[in-house]
Amino acid sequence: MCIRDREGDEKNSLNNFTSILEGRNLKIQIGNTVILDVPEIRIQAGEFLSVIGHNGAGKTTTIKMLCCLLKPTAGKAVVMGYDIEKEQLSVKQIINISPQETAVARNLTIMENLLLMGGVYGINKHETKTKAQELIELFGLSSRTKELAKKLSGGMQRRLNLAMALITNPQVLFLDEPTLGLDPQARKAVWIQIEKLKGQTTIFLTTNYLAEADVLADHVAIIQQGNIVAQGSPATLKESFSGKQTMMIKAQGITNNIINILREKYQDVRSSESEIIIQAKELDFESIVNFLHGEGAKIKWLSMKEPSLNDIFLKLTAEEKHR
């Protein structure tokens, strides 16, 4: 996935199809208000892109535009070479979406929901049934196949929703906040199902759960007020915008000599009588523990904290807000 500035290379025309999804200079404007402004987006086949942002940041608007549900004011985008404005039918035949709202027929069974969706898309009934059975097994719904959707838990309904979006074998799958409103256990169960799709289907996921993007995505784009403010792999973002590890230690026998030696090696060392907090780009966990033991300190508790996407997100959105 690549999102670039408008000042980037304009020679690579969208007519020269190189990626499964490409867009440039995409903008949605209502009156004088620009509600979405994406300079360039590109996703390769099989990649997993997560767009993260606060409610109202422009995540769902981006999906609606790329799914031909909302016309851009300016710019151009193609999916598998098909223009999202001029070739909408062709685009819709190769994509599918699992919306924020759980869209299942509550009085139909799991199998009936899947067969209905296949029928809507004009897929052969035998072919649909075979695919439906595969999806039921993939999403762990086998024991509830004949049960009405309304009797399923929220988490299982979300799994069914995902299965319904996959019944057409889409080239690109759009997931708009697929775990919104689920409890942590149900959310994790849905993550497991989504992770099984990685590498098989190109996935465009929006979320405001930072851990979701961290766990699942190959690439992340952070959106704020309709603008992409940062992008890259989760690891790259953490390194670029934070780059610090934190080690917290509670111990007996912390001396001034111990603190002074640590400060010679690490610039940011804070301490009290029984606690040390060390921050640095790279911390040698084992070396620090061995040093403390060698100096006679008795460690009661310690913790290592890596920079998280949440740290980066809060930093970037706070900076953007004050501009």
Tab-separated table of C-alpha atoms in Angstrom:
chain	number	residue	atom	x	y	z
A	1	MET	CA	0.000	0.000	0.000
A	2	CYS	CA	1.218	3.467	-0.800
A	3	ILE	CA	-0.257	6.868	-0.016
A	4	ARG	CA	1.813	9.748	-1.354
A	5	ASP	CA	1.851	13.537	-1.558
A	6	ARG	CA	0.427	15.248	-4.610
A	7	GLU	CA	3.924	16.427	-5.439
A	8	GLY	CA	4.932	12.799	-6.194
A	9	ASP	CA	5.551	11.342	-9.633
A	10	GLU	CA	2.587	12.136	-11.871
A	11	LYS	CA	3.958	10.117	-14.787
A	12	ASN	CA	2.518	6.856	-13.484
A	13	SER	CA	-0.950	7.147	-15.039
A	14	LEU	CA	-3.811	5.199	-13.521
A	15	ASN	CA	-4.421	3.870	-17.022
A	16	ASN	CA	-1.276	1.774	-16.588
A	17	PHE	CA	-2.791	-0.732	-14.170
A	18	THR	CA	-0.160	-1.973	-11.710
A	19	SER	CA	-2.063	-2.410	-8.444
A	20	ILE	CA	-5.391	-3.936	-7.493
A	21	LEU	CA	-6.635	-0.532	-6.262
A	22	GLU	CA	-5.257	2.875	-7.185
A	23	GLY	CA	-6.470	6.405	-6.603
A	24	ARG	CA	-5.082	9.898	-6.984
A	25	ASN	CA	-6.110	13.388	-5.857
A	26	LEU	CA	-9.355	12.053	-4.406
A	27	LYS	CA	-11.460	14.729	-2.799
A	28	ILE	CA	-15.009	15.026	-1.511
A	29	GLN	CA	-16.270	18.546	-0.932
A	30	ILE	CA	-19.623	19.835	0.290
A	31	GLY	CA	-19.968	23.536	-0.439
A	32	ASN	CA	-16.708	25.113	0.647
A	33	THR	CA	-15.944	22.326	3.121
A	34	VAL	CA	-13.521	19.580	2.118
A	35	ILE	CA	-14.500	16.463	4.068
A	36	LEU	CA	-12.020	14.073	2.432
A	37	ASP	CA	-8.674	14.775	0.778
A	38	VAL	CA	-6.514	11.756	-0.153
A	39	PRO	CA	-3.551	12.593	-2.438
A	40	GLU	CA	-2.776	9.026	-3.530
A	41	ILE	CA	-3.659	5.498	-2.516
A	42	ARG	CA	-2.359	2.225	-3.897
A	43	ILE	CA	-2.923	-1.328	-2.678
A	44	GLN	CA	-1.238	-4.406	-4.115
A	45	ALA	CA	-3.040	-7.749	-4.470
A	46	GLY	CA	-3.256	-9.646	-1.190
A	47	GLU	CA	-2.293	-6.693	1.003
A	48	PHE	CA	-4.124	-5.760	4.190
A	49	LEU	CA	-4.590	-2.018	4.695
A	50	SER	CA	-6.139	-0.578	7.852
A	51	VAL	CA	-7.341	3.017	7.986
A	52	ILE	CA	-7.625	4.223	11.559
A	53	GLY	CA	-9.136	7.398	12.938
A	54	HIS	CA	-11.646	8.910	15.344
A	55	ASN	CA	-15.369	8.773	14.623
A	56	GLY	CA	-16.061	11.312	11.900
A	57	ALA	CA	-12.460	11.325	10.627
A	58	GLY	CA	-13.481	10.164	7.133
A	59	LYS	CA	-13.025	6.368	7.274
A	60	THR	CA	-16.513	5.346	6.142
A	61	THR	CA	-16.570	8.158	3.578
A	62	THR	CA	-13.406	6.709	2.007
A	63	ILE	CA	-14.967	3.250	1.762
A	64	LYS	CA	-18.223	4.602	0.300
A	65	MET	CA	-16.262	6.442	-2.364
A	66	LEU	CA	-14.123	3.428	-3.332
A	67	CYS	CA	-17.228	1.198	-3.387
A	68	CYS	CA	-18.980	3.533	-5.866
A	69	LEU	CA	-21.537	4.633	-3.266
A	70	LEU	CA	-20.287	8.220	-3.091
A	71	LYS	CA	-18.986	10.206	-6.054
A	72	PRO	CA	-15.688	12.055	-5.543
A	73	THR	CA	-15.717	15.792	-6.186
A	74	ALA	CA	-12.285	15.491	-7.784
A	75	GLY	CA	-9.683	12.855	-8.553
A	76	LYS	CA	-9.763	9.378	-9.998
A	77	ALA	CA	-9.641	5.811	-8.683
A	78	VAL	CA	-9.634	2.380	-10.303
A	79	VAL	CA	-10.187	-1.120	-8.940
A	80	MET	CA	-8.615	-3.875	-11.069
A	81	GLY	CA	-8.380	-1.220	-13.774
A	82	TYR	CA	-12.083	-0.285	-13.639
A	83	ASP	CA	-12.944	3.368	-13.048
A	84	ILE	CA	-15.095	3.858	-9.912
A	85	GLU	CA	-17.178	6.537	-11.688
A	86	LYS	CA	-17.427	5.262	-15.269
A	87	GLU	CA	-17.448	1.486	-14.693
A	88	GLN	CA	-19.366	1.091	-11.458
A	89	LEU	CA	-21.019	-2.224	-12.377
A	90	SER	CA	-17.653	-3.814	-13.185
A	91	VAL	CA	-16.192	-2.532	-9.889
A	92	LYS	CA	-19.124	-3.849	-7.866
A	93	GLN	CA	-18.717	-7.297	-9.424
A	94	ILE	CA	-15.188	-7.663	-8.005
A	95	ILE	CA	-15.591	-6.079	-4.558
A	96	ASN	CA	-17.765	-6.625	-1.521
A	97	ILE	CA	-18.294	-4.872	1.786
A	98	SER	CA	-19.088	-5.795	5.357
A	99	PRO	CA	-20.690	-2.597	6.695
A	100	GLN	CA	-20.604	-1.162	10.232
A	101	GLU	CA	-24.182	-2.261	10.856
A	102	THR	CA	-24.716	-6.015	11.059
A	103	ALA	CA	-26.702	-6.599	7.857
A	104	VAL	CA	-28.232	-10.080	8.178
A	105	ALA	CA	-31.772	-11.338	7.612
A	106	ARG	CA	-32.716	-12.072	11.204
A	107	ASN	CA	-35.496	-14.565	10.400
A	108	LEU	CA	-33.333	-16.667	8.086
A	109	THR	CA	-30.805	-19.315	9.108
A	110	ILE	CA	-27.058	-18.949	8.550
A	111	MET	CA	-27.207	-21.084	5.400
A	112	GLU	CA	-30.294	-19.260	4.119
A	113	ASN	CA	-28.581	-15.890	4.579
A	114	LEU	CA	-25.610	-17.063	2.536
A	115	LEU	CA	-27.778	-18.569	-0.206
A	116	LEU	CA	-29.814	-15.348	-0.347
A	117	MET	CA	-26.676	-13.265	-0.816
A	118	GLY	CA	-25.421	-15.595	-3.562
A	119	GLY	CA	-28.796	-15.278	-5.298
A	120	VAL	CA	-28.671	-11.475	-5.123
A	121	TYR	CA	-25.385	-11.603	-7.032
A	122	GLY	CA	-26.754	-14.141	-9.535
A	123	ILE	CA	-24.413	-16.957	-8.532
A	124	ASN	CA	-25.372	-20.540	-9.408
A	125	LYS	CA	-27.221	-22.130	-6.440
A	126	HIS	CA	-25.018	-25.244	-6.328
A	127	GLU	CA	-21.887	-23.120	-6.463
A	128	THR	CA	-23.247	-20.835	-3.740
A	129	LYS	CA	-24.088	-23.771	-1.460
A	130	THR	CA	-20.593	-25.230	-1.844
A	131	LYS	CA	-18.988	-21.856	-1.094
A	132	ALA	CA	-21.391	-21.260	1.803
A	133	GLN	CA	-20.394	-24.539	3.432
A	134	GLU	CA	-16.711	-23.586	3.133
A	135	LEU	CA	-17.375	-20.220	4.767
A	136	ILE	CA	-19.483	-21.746	7.546
A	137	GLU	CA	-16.560	-23.997	8.442
A	138	LEU	CA	-14.010	-21.193	8.062
A	139	PHE	CA	-15.892	-18.902	10.446
A	140	GLY	CA	-16.700	-21.580	13.015
A	141	LEU	CA	-20.459	-21.537	12.431
A	142	SER	CA	-20.970	-25.254	11.671
A	143	SER	CA	-22.799	-26.040	14.913
A	144	ARG	CA	-25.361	-23.266	14.316
A	145	THR	CA	-26.075	-23.670	10.582
A	146	LYS	CA	-29.831	-24.216	10.957
A	147	GLU	CA	-30.309	-21.583	13.642
A	148	LEU	CA	-32.064	-18.303	12.908
A	149	ALA	CA	-29.665	-15.364	12.693
A	150	LYS	CA	-31.604	-13.455	15.375
A	151	LYS	CA	-30.683	-16.137	17.921
A	152	LEU	CA	-26.954	-15.725	17.334
A	153	SER	CA	-24.739	-13.620	19.598
A	154	GLY	CA	-23.478	-10.274	18.330
A	155	GLY	CA	-20.052	-11.762	17.649
A	156	MET	CA	-21.485	-14.674	15.646
A	157	GLN	CA	-23.694	-12.301	13.652
A	158	ARG	CA	-20.578	-10.323	12.744
A	159	ARG	CA	-18.917	-13.545	11.585
A	160	LEU	CA	-21.964	-14.298	9.453
A	161	ASN	CA	-21.794	-10.766	8.078
A	162	LEU	CA	-18.185	-11.389	7.011
A	163	ALA	CA	-19.120	-14.714	5.426
A	164	MET	CA	-21.907	-13.004	3.450
A	165	ALA	CA	-19.383	-10.466	2.126
A	166	LEU	CA	-17.117	-13.307	0.960
A	167	ILE	CA	-19.754	-15.440	-0.764
A	168	THR	CA	-18.956	-13.691	-4.074
A	169	ASN	CA	-15.178	-14.336	-3.867
A	170	PRO	CA	-14.386	-10.598	-4.012
A	171	GLN	CA	-11.007	-9.392	-5.253
A	172	VAL	CA	-11.169	-6.588	-2.677
A	173	LEU	CA	-13.000	-6.897	0.635
A	174	PHE	CA	-13.970	-3.701	2.465
A	175	LEU	CA	-14.513	-4.098	6.214
A	176	ASP	CA	-16.005	-1.006	7.833
A	177	GLU	CA	-15.357	-1.244	11.594
A	178	PRO	CA	-16.198	-4.978	11.651
A	179	THR	CA	-15.928	-5.337	15.436
A	180	LEU	CA	-17.737	-2.137	16.426
A	181	GLY	CA	-19.668	-2.607	19.672
A	182	LEU	CA	-18.413	-6.125	20.388
A	183	ASP	CA	-17.058	-7.132	23.787
A	184	PRO	CA	-13.287	-7.920	23.916
A	185	GLN	CA	-13.793	-11.698	23.706
A	186	ALA	CA	-16.120	-11.506	20.699
A	187	ARG	CA	-13.819	-8.953	19.049
A	188	LYS	CA	-10.846	-11.286	19.392
A	189	ALA	CA	-12.871	-14.146	17.887
A	190	VAL	CA	-13.667	-12.000	14.834
A	191	TRP	CA	-9.984	-11.015	14.545
A	192	ILE	CA	-9.078	-14.694	14.307
A	193	GLN	CA	-11.502	-15.151	11.412
A	194	ILE	CA	-10.258	-12.040	9.581
A	195	GLU	CA	-6.643	-13.118	10.009
A	196	LYS	CA	-7.410	-16.335	8.111
A	197	LEU	CA	-8.183	-14.204	5.048
A	198	LYS	CA	-4.775	-12.505	4.957
A	199	GLY	CA	-2.884	-13.151	1.750
A	200	GLN	CA	-5.961	-14.681	0.088
A	201	THR	CA	-8.057	-11.525	-0.298
A	202	THR	CA	-7.041	-7.895	-0.560
A	203	ILE	CA	-8.527	-6.249	2.537
A	204	PHE	CA	-9.334	-2.600	3.245
A	205	LEU	CA	-10.346	-2.297	6.906
A	206	THR	CA	-11.407	0.774	8.858
A	207	THR	CA	-11.304	0.825	12.638
A	208	ASN	CA	-10.871	3.021	15.672
A	209	TYR	CA	-9.504	0.092	17.690
A	210	LEU	CA	-5.761	0.641	17.486
A	211	ALA	CA	-4.933	-2.900	18.605
A	212	GLU	CA	-7.028	-4.244	15.719
A	213	ALA	CA	-4.858	-2.490	13.145
A	214	ASP	CA	-1.676	-3.430	15.020
A	215	VAL	CA	-2.558	-7.137	15.106
A	216	LEU	CA	-4.042	-7.542	11.619
A	217	ALA	CA	-2.721	-4.989	9.132
A	218	ASP	CA	0.312	-5.071	6.847
A	219	HIS	CA	-0.006	-1.314	6.391
A	220	VAL	CA	-1.750	1.416	8.360
A	221	ALA	CA	-2.982	4.861	7.335
A	222	ILE	CA	-3.960	7.320	10.068
A	223	ILE	CA	-6.745	9.674	8.993
A	224	GLN	CA	-7.643	12.909	10.750
A	225	GLN	CA	-10.330	15.325	9.561
A	226	GLY	CA	-10.377	13.738	6.110
A	227	ASN	CA	-6.606	13.867	5.635
A	228	ILE	CA	-3.999	11.096	5.800
A	229	VAL	CA	-1.488	12.283	8.426
A	230	ALA	CA	0.787	9.213	8.459
A	231	GLN	CA	1.129	5.807	6.800
A	232	GLY	CA	3.358	2.757	6.854
A	233	SER	CA	3.640	-0.648	8.457
A	234	PRO	CA	2.812	-0.754	12.193
A	235	ALA	CA	6.496	-1.363	12.978
A	236	THR	CA	7.646	1.537	10.768
A	237	LEU	CA	5.173	3.961	12.338
A	238	LYS	CA	6.233	2.992	15.849
A	239	GLU	CA	9.890	3.442	14.996
A	240	SER	CA	9.406	6.712	13.116
A	241	PHE	CA	7.134	8.543	15.523
A	242	SER	CA	8.129	7.152	18.882
A	243	GLY	CA	11.088	4.843	18.729
A	244	LYS	CA	11.369	4.511	22.493
A	245	GLN	CA	11.106	1.445	24.668
A	246	THR	CA	10.258	1.790	28.343
A	247	MET	CA	11.477	-0.468	31.140
A	248	MET	CA	9.965	-0.161	34.631
A	249	ILE	CA	11.684	-1.874	37.554
A	250	LYS	CA	10.757	-2.173	41.226
A	251	ALA	CA	13.667	-3.366	43.366
A	252	GLN	CA	15.327	-3.212	46.763
A	253	GLY	CA	18.852	-1.899	47.128
A	254	ILE	CA	18.809	0.783	44.433
A	255	THR	CA	21.844	2.946	45.096
A	256	ASN	CA	23.053	6.263	43.674
A	257	ASN	CA	25.922	4.362	42.067
A	258	ILE	CA	23.459	2.123	40.185
A	259	ILE	CA	21.523	5.147	38.908
A	260	ASN	CA	24.680	6.996	37.858
A	261	ILE	CA	25.978	4.006	35.875
A	262	LEU	CA	22.619	3.567	34.128
A	263	ARG	CA	22.540	7.279	33.249
A	264	GLU	CA	25.951	6.972	31.618
A	265	LYS	CA	24.432	4.473	29.179
A	266	TYR	CA	20.821	5.682	28.923
A	267	GLN	CA	19.883	9.363	28.725
A	268	ASP	CA	16.397	9.063	30.227
A	269	VAL	CA	16.593	7.365	33.644
A	270	ARG	CA	14.152	8.306	36.409
A	271	SER	CA	14.298	6.815	39.870
A	272	SER	CA	12.979	6.750	43.426
A	273	GLU	CA	13.981	4.652	46.419
A	274	SER	CA	12.425	1.483	44.995
A	275	GLU	CA	11.686	2.182	41.307
A	276	ILE	CA	13.630	2.842	38.128
A	277	ILE	CA	12.106	3.895	34.792
A	278	ILE	CA	14.411	3.768	31.755
A	279	GLN	CA	13.494	5.000	28.269
A	280	ALA	CA	15.635	4.587	25.157
A	281	LYS	CA	15.416	3.652	21.491
A	282	GLU	CA	16.920	0.262	22.308
A	283	LEU	CA	17.068	-1.337	25.744
A	284	ASP	CA	19.127	-4.434	26.513
A	285	PHE	CA	16.685	-6.117	28.880
A	286	GLU	CA	18.978	-8.985	29.886
A	287	SER	CA	22.021	-6.746	30.382
A	288	ILE	CA	20.103	-4.382	32.700
A	289	VAL	CA	18.769	-7.258	34.814
A	290	ASN	CA	22.215	-8.835	35.095
A	291	PHE	CA	23.742	-5.466	36.043
A	292	LEU	CA	21.213	-4.912	38.840
A	293	HIS	CA	21.761	-8.407	40.214
A	294	GLY	CA	25.533	-7.875	40.073
A	295	GLU	CA	25.176	-4.677	42.086
A	296	GLY	CA	23.178	-6.483	44.791
A	297	ALA	CA	19.728	-5.079	43.936
A	298	LYS	CA	16.816	-7.467	44.475
A	299	ILE	CA	14.231	-7.173	41.703
A	300	LYS	CA	10.631	-7.506	42.862
A	301	TRP	CA	8.864	-6.655	39.596
A	302	LEU	CA	9.701	-5.391	36.129
A	303	SER	CA	7.887	-4.582	32.916
A	304	MET	CA	8.946	-3.814	29.348
A	305	LYS	CA	6.716	-1.548	27.241
A	306	GLU	CA	7.128	-1.206	23.497
A	307	PRO	CA	5.749	1.880	21.704
A	308	SER	CA	2.199	1.171	20.523
A	309	LEU	CA	0.048	2.396	17.649
A	310	ASN	CA	-2.102	4.033	20.308
A	311	ASP	CA	0.882	6.171	21.377
A	312	ILE	CA	1.514	7.200	17.764
A	313	PHE	CA	-2.158	7.869	17.045
A	314	LEU	CA	-2.593	10.098	20.108
A	315	LYS	CA	0.593	11.992	19.285
A	316	LEU	CA	-0.306	12.599	15.633
A	317	THR	CA	-3.949	13.506	16.154
A	318	ALA	CA	-3.026	15.862	19.011
A	319	GLU	CA	-0.476	17.591	16.787
A	320	GLU	CA	-2.978	17.888	13.939
A	321	LYS	CA	-5.613	19.320	16.265
A	322	HIS	CA	-3.308	22.152	17.361
A	323	ARG	CA	-2.235	23.177	13.878
